[in-house]
Structures are given as C-alpha cells and as structure tokens.
Short mmCIF file of C-alpha atoms in Angstrom, two decimals:
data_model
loop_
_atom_site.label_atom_id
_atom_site.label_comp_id
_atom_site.label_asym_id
_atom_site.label_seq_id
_atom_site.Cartn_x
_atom_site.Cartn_y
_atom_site.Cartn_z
CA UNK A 171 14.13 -38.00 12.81
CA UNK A 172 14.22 -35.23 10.14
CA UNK A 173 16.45 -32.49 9.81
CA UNK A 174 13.67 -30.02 9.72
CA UNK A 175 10.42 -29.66 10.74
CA UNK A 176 8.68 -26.98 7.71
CA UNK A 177 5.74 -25.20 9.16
CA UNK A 178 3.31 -23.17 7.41
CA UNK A 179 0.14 -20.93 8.11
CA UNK A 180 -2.71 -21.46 5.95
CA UNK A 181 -5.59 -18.48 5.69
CA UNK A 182 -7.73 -17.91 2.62
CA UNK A 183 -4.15 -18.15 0.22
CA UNK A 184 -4.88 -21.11 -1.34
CA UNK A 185 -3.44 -20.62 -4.79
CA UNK A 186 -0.07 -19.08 -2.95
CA UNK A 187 -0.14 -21.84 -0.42
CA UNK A 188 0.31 -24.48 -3.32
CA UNK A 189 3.09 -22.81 -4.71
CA UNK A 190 4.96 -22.50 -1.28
CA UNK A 191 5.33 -26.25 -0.66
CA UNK A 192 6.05 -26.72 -4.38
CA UNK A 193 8.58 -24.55 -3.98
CA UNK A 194 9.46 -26.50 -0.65
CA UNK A 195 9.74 -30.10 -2.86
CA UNK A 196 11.46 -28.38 -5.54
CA UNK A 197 14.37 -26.95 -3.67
CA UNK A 198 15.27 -28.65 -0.31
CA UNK A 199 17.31 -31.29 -1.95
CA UNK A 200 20.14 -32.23 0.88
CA UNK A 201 18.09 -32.18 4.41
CA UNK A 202 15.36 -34.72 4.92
CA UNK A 203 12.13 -32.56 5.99
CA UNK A 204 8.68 -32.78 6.50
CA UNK A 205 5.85 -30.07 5.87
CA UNK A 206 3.12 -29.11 8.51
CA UNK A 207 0.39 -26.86 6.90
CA UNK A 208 -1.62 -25.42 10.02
CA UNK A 209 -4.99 -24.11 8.63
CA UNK A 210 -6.45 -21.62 10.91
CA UNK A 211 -10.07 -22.19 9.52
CA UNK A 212 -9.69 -21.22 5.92
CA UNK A 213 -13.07 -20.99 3.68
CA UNK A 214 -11.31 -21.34 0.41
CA UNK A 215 -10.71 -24.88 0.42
CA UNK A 216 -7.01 -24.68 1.28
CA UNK A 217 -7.07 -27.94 3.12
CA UNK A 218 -8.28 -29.97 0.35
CA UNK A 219 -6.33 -28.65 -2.16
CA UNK A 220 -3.26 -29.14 -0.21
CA UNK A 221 -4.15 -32.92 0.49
CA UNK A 222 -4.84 -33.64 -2.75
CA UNK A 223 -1.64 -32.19 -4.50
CA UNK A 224 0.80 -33.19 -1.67
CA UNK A 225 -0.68 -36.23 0.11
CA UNK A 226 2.64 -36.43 1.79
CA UNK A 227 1.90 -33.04 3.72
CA UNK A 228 0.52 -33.18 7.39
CA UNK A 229 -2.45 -30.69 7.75
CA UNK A 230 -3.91 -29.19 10.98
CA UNK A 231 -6.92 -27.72 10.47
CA UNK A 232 -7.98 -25.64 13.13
CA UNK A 233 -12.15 -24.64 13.97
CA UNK A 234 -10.70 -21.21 15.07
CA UNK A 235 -8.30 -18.49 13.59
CA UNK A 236 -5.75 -18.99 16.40
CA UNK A 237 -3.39 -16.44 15.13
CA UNK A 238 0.32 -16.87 14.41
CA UNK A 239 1.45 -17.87 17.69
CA UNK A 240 -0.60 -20.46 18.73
CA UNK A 241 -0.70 -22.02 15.39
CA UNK A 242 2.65 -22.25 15.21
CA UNK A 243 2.93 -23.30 18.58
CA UNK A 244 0.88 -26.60 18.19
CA UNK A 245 3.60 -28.21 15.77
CA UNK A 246 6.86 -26.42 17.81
CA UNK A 247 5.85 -28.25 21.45
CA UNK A 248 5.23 -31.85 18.88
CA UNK A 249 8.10 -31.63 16.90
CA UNK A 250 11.23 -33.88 16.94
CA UNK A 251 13.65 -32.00 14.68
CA UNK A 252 16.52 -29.77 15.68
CA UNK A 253 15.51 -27.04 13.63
CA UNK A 254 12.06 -25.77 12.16
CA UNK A 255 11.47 -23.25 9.26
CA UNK A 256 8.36 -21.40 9.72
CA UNK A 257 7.32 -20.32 6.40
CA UNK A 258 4.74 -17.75 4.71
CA UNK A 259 2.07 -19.28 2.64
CA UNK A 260 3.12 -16.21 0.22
CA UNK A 261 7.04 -17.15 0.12
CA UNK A 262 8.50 -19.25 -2.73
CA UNK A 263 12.12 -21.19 -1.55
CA UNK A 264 14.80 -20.60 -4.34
CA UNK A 265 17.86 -23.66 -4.62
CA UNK A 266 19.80 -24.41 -2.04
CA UNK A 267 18.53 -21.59 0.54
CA UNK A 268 17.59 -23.81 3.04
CA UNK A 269 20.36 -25.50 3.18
CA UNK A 270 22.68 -22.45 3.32
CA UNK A 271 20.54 -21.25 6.72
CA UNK A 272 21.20 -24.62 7.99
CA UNK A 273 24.83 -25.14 7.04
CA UNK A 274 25.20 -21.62 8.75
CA UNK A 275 23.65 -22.82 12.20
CA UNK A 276 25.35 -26.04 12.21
CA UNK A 277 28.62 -23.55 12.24
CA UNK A 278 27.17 -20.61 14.41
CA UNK A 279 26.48 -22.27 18.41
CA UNK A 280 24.60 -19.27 19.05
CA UNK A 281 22.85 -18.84 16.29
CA UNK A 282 18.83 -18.93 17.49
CA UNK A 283 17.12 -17.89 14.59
CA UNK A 284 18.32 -16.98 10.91
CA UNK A 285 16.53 -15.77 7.45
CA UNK A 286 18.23 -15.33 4.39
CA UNK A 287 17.53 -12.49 2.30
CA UNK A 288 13.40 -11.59 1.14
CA UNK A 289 13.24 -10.79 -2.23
CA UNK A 290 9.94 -8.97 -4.12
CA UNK A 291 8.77 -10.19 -7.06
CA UNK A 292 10.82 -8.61 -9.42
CA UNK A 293 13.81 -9.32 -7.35
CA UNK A 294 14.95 -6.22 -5.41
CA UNK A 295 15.79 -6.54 -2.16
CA UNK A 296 12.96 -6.41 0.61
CA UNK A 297 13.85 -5.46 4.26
CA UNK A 298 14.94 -8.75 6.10
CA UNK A 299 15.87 -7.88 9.46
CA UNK A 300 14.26 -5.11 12.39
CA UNK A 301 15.61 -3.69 15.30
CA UNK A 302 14.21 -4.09 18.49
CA UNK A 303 11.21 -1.30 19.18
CA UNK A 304 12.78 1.01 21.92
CA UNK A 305 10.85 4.25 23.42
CA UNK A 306 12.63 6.41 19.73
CA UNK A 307 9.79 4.05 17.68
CA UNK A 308 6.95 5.20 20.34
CA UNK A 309 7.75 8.88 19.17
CA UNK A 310 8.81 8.64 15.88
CA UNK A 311 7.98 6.47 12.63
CA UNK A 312 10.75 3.25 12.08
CA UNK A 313 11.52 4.52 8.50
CA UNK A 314 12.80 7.90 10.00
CA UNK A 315 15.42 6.48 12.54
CA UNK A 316 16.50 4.36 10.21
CA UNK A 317 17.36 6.94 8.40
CA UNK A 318 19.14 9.68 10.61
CA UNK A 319 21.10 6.63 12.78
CA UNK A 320 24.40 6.29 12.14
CA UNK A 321 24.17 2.80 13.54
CA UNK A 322 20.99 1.24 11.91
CA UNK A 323 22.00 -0.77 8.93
CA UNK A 324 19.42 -0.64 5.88
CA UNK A 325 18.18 -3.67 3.74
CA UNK A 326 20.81 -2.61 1.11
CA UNK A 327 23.94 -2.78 3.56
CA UNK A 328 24.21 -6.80 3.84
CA UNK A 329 25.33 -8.14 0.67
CA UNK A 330 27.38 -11.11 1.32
CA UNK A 331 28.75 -12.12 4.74
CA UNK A 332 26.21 -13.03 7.15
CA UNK A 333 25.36 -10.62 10.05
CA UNK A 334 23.73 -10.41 13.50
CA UNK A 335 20.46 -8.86 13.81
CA UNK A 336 18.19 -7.66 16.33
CA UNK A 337 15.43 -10.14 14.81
CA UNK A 338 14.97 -11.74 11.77
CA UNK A 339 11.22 -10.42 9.74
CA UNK A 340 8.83 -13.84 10.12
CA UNK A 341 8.06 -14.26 6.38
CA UNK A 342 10.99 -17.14 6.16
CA UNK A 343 12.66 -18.12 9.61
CA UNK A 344 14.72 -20.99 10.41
CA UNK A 345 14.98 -21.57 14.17
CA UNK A 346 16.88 -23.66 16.55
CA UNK A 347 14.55 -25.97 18.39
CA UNK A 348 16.89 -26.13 21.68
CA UNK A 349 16.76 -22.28 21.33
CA UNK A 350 13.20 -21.98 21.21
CA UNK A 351 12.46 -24.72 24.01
CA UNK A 352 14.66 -22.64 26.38
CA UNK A 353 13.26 -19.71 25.21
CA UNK A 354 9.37 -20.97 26.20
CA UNK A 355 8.25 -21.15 22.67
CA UNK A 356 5.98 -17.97 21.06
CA UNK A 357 3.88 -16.12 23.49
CA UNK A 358 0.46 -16.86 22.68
CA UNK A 359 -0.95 -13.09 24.09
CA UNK A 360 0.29 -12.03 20.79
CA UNK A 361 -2.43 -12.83 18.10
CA UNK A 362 -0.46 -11.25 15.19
CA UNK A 363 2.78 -8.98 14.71
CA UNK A 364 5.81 -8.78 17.67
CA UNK A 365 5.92 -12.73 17.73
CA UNK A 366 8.85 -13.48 16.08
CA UNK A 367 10.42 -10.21 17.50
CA UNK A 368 9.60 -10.86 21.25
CA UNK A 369 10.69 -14.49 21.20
CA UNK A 370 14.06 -13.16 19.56
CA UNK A 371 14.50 -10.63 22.00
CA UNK A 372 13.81 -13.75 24.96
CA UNK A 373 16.31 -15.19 23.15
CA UNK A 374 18.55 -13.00 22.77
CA UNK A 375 19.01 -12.61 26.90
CA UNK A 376 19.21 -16.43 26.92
CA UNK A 377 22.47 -15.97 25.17
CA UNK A 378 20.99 -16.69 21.52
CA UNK A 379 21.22 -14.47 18.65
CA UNK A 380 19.46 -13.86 15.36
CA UNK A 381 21.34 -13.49 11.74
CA UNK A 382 20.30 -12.86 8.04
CA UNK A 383 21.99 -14.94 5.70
CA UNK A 384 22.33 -13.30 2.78
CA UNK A 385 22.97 -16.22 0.03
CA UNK A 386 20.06 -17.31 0.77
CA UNK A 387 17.48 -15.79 -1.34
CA UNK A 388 13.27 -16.27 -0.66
CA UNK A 389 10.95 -14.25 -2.61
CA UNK A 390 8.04 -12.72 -0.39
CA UNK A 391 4.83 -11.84 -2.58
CA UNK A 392 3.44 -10.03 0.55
CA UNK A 393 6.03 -7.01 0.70
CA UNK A 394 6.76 -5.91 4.28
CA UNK A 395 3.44 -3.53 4.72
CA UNK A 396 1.81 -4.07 8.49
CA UNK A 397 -1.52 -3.18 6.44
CA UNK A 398 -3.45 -0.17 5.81
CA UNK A 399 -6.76 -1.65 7.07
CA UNK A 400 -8.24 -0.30 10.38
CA UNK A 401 -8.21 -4.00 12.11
CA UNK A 402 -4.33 -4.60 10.91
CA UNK A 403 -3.22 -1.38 12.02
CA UNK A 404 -5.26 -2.33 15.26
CA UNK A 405 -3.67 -5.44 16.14
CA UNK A 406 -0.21 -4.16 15.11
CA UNK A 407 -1.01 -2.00 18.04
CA UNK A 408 -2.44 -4.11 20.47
CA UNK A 409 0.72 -6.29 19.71
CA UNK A 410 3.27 -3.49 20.44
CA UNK A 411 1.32 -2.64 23.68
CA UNK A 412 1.65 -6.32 24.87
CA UNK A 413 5.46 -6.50 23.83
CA UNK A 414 6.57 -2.95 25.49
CA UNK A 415 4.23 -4.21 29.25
CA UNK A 416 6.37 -7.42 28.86
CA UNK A 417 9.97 -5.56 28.34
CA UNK A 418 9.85 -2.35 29.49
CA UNK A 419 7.42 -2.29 32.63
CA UNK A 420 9.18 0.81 33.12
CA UNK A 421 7.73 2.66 30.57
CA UNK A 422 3.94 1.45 31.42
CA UNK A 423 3.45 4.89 32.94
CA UNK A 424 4.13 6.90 29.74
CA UNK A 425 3.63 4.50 27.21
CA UNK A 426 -0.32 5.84 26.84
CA UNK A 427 0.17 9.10 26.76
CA UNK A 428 3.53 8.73 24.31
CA UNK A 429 1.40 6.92 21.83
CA UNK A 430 -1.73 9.31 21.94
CA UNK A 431 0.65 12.28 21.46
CA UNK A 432 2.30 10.89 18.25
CA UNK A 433 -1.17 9.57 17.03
CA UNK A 434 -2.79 13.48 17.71
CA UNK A 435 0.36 14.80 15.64
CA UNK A 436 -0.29 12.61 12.84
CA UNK A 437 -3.38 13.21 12.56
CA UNK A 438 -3.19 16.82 12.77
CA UNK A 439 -0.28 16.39 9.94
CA UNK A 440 -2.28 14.31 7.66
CA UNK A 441 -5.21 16.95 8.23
CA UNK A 442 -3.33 19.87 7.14
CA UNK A 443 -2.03 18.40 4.52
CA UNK A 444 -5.14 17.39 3.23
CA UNK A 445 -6.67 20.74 3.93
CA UNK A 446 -3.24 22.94 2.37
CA UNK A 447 -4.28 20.74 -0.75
CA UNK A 448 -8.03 21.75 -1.61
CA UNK A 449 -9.06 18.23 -0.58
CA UNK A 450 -7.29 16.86 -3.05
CA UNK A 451 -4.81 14.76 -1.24
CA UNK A 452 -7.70 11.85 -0.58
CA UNK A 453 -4.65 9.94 0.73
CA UNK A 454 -3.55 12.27 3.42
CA UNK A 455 -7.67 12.01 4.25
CA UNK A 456 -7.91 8.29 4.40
CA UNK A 457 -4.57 8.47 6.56
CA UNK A 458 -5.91 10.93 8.66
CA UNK A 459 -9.20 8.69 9.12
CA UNK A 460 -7.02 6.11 10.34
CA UNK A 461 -4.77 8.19 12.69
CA UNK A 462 -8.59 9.23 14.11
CA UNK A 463 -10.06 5.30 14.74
CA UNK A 464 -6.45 4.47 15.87
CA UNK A 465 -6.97 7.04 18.68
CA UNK A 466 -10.18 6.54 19.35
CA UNK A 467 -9.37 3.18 20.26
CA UNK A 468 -6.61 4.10 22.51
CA UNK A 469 -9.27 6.66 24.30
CA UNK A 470 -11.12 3.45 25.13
CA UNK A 471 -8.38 1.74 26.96
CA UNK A 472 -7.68 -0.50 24.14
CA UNK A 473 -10.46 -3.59 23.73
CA UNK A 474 -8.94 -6.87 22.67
CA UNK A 475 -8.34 -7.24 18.77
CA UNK A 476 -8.70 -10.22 16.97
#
C-alpha cells in the first residue's frame, strides 16, 4: 500500500500537466506514492503525452468533462492509501513539501485536510486558505470583509507555525482518507467551485479540521481568480447556490432576492462609473456587462451550468 494516493485533473493543460508530475518525481523523495491523472476529455493530447513521458502514471480518461468532483471522486472511492493529494495540473511541488503536510497529519488526529502555502510565479505569497461563505459574502464582496474584520486573517498573517482554517483553496490539498470516507466523499451536484469548501465544512462538523502549513511551499501558475468569463462566473454561482440550499436552508427564502440586490448595485456601480468617465473606463463596461448576464440568469431561475 502507498503512502499517498496523487490525483490530478487533466483539461486542455498539457504542457503544465507534464511539468506537475515532474515536479511530483522530482520532489516526493521519503513517501512511496503513486500518480492518477484523470482526463476529463481533453483535445490536446494530454493523455498521450502523459503516457509516454511517465509510463509509470495511471490515466483515466473520461468521454465526458465530469467536473472536479466526480473526477476526483472515481480514484477517492478506489483508493487504498491513507492520505491523497489532489493536485492542480498548473501547480509545481517544491522539496520536501509533501512530506512536511504529511509529517504534520501524522502529528495532528484531527487534521482532515491541509495545504501548505501557494506561491505565484515570482514567489509572493498567493491566498491559501478561505473562510466559510456566510450571509456577509451574499451582500458584500470577500475582499472587503476581509478587510474591515478584525478576525479574518490575510494571506500575509501565517508565516511559520501552522494554523487552522476554515478550508484549505483546492489548487494543492492533502486529505485524510478516513476523513473523507466519513465525510461521504465530494458532492458530485457541484460541477466546479465550493467542492473542496463544502466537503471541509462536512468535515469540519464530523469533528475534522482543515490547516495551512506554511513550510510547505507549491507554486500555483493559475493565481486565485474565479474567472472573468460569463460561464466561470456562472458556475461559481450556480455552485454557491447549491452550497448555501445544502447549509443554510434557512436562508433559501432570501437568498434570491439578497443576490439580485447586490448584483443590481453592481451593476448600477460599474455603470456610473463607466458613464462619470466619458466611456472611457471600458473595464467598468465589460464589468457592468457581466453584472447584467449574471442577473439575467438569476431572473430565469437559474438553468443548470456546465
């Protein structure tokens, strides 16, 4: 049995795919592992490629994009190891971080799911960690309670020790197999974004917690945007509908109108803007275009994404 079971998601990134499980061989020196590529129907010849430079990787290659949680979900119900690290094709592993996230969750018992620190290319810090969304994110934007909370850490605040989290971001996660079994493994009614957050936030009434451990460094080519484009900014939304239904039924009543209010006020915002600037703002337009198809889909009652 291996220590760890390395799963990664494979969509049109071929070139970045190859250098994620190069980083994977050149790095994980101390844990025996083995490397699951799950293609969700790539047209750039990802599979190949992947077969033929690392014969020794396992590749799934799916006839369907099946998003991130049922792709990952194939290899999590199969799997034998105590731990898997679910990996973005567009992450490259620096020495030794594995086994630091390991060594900490052989010490931790109720450690769930940990990430060490996302770097950018250059090397400053990226965001590693996010709170859980409450009714404050329905009405106002993340970046903005982050900032006015006394009690919201920021990506700059954990330096050294490690520290509990809400949930760890999904670009690098090491997870606790037991955990996740208990937990019932990723809800597949997400197709993309909330995954790793709602199955944290499962686990984390089960009694198991998330932590960021900072010596642990893994660069993250793909930033921490959700996307500018209409159909990511769609299914971030019909991700965060799904994940406030299933944990606050409470809030089903408002949650339509809360969300059309804030998407009316940024749009009227973004409008102004544009307007107060001659038209010369063509950013303020394009968000403003966005705020607009964003709402008009909510008008329609929200038609599946995918």
């Amino acid at each position: 049995m291996t220590d760890v079971t390395i799963i990664i998601l494979s969509y049109n990134t071929k070139e970045l795919l190859l250098n994620c499980i190069k980083s994977v061989f050149e790095t994980i020196k101390e844990l025996s592992f083995e490397v699951v590529v799950v293609d969700n129907n790539s047209h750039d010849g990802s599979p190949k490629a992947v077969l033929k430079a690392f014969p020794d990787v396992r590749v799934i290659e799916n006839s369907e994009n099946l998003g991130f949680a049922k792709a990952n979900n194939i290899v999590l119900r199969e799997t034998k190891s105590p731990y898997a690290l679910l990996l973005n094709s567009d992450t490259i592993l620096t020495q030794g971080a594995v086994k630091a996230i390991c060594d900490f969750m052989e010490e931790k018992d109720d450690a769930g799911i940990c990430a060490g620190q996302l770097l950018n290319e250059d090397g400053t810090k990226q965001n590693s960690f996010a709170y859980f969304p409450g009714i404050f994110t329905l009405l106002f934007n993340e970046s903005l309670i982050n900032t006015i909370s006394p009690f919201r850490k920021n990506k700059h605040s954990i330096t050294h020790t490690e520290v509990k989290v809400d949930s760890c971001i999904g670009a690098c996660i090491l997870m606790k197999m037991e955990a996740v079994r208990k937990a019932g493994f990723f809800d597949e009614s997400f197709f993309f974004f909330f995954e790793e957050t709602d199955l944290a936030l499962t686990m984390n009434k089960n009694g198991w917690f998330s932590y960021i451990v900072p010596r642990a460094k893994i660069y993250h080519l793909g930033g921490q945007s959700v996307g500018h484009s209409i159909k990511s900014r769609l299914l971030f939304s019909q991700s965060r509908r799904i994940y406030y239904k299933k944990h606050f039924p409470l809030l089903s009543c408002v949650y339509m109108p809360l969300i059309m209010v804030r998407l009316t006020a940024d749009l009227l915002i973004n409008l102004t803007v544009w307007t107060l600037t001659l038209f010369f703002a063509t950013g303020k337009k394009n968000k403003a275009m966005l705020y607009y198809e964003l709402l008009i889909w909510h008008m329609k009652g929200c038609p599946a994404v995918q």
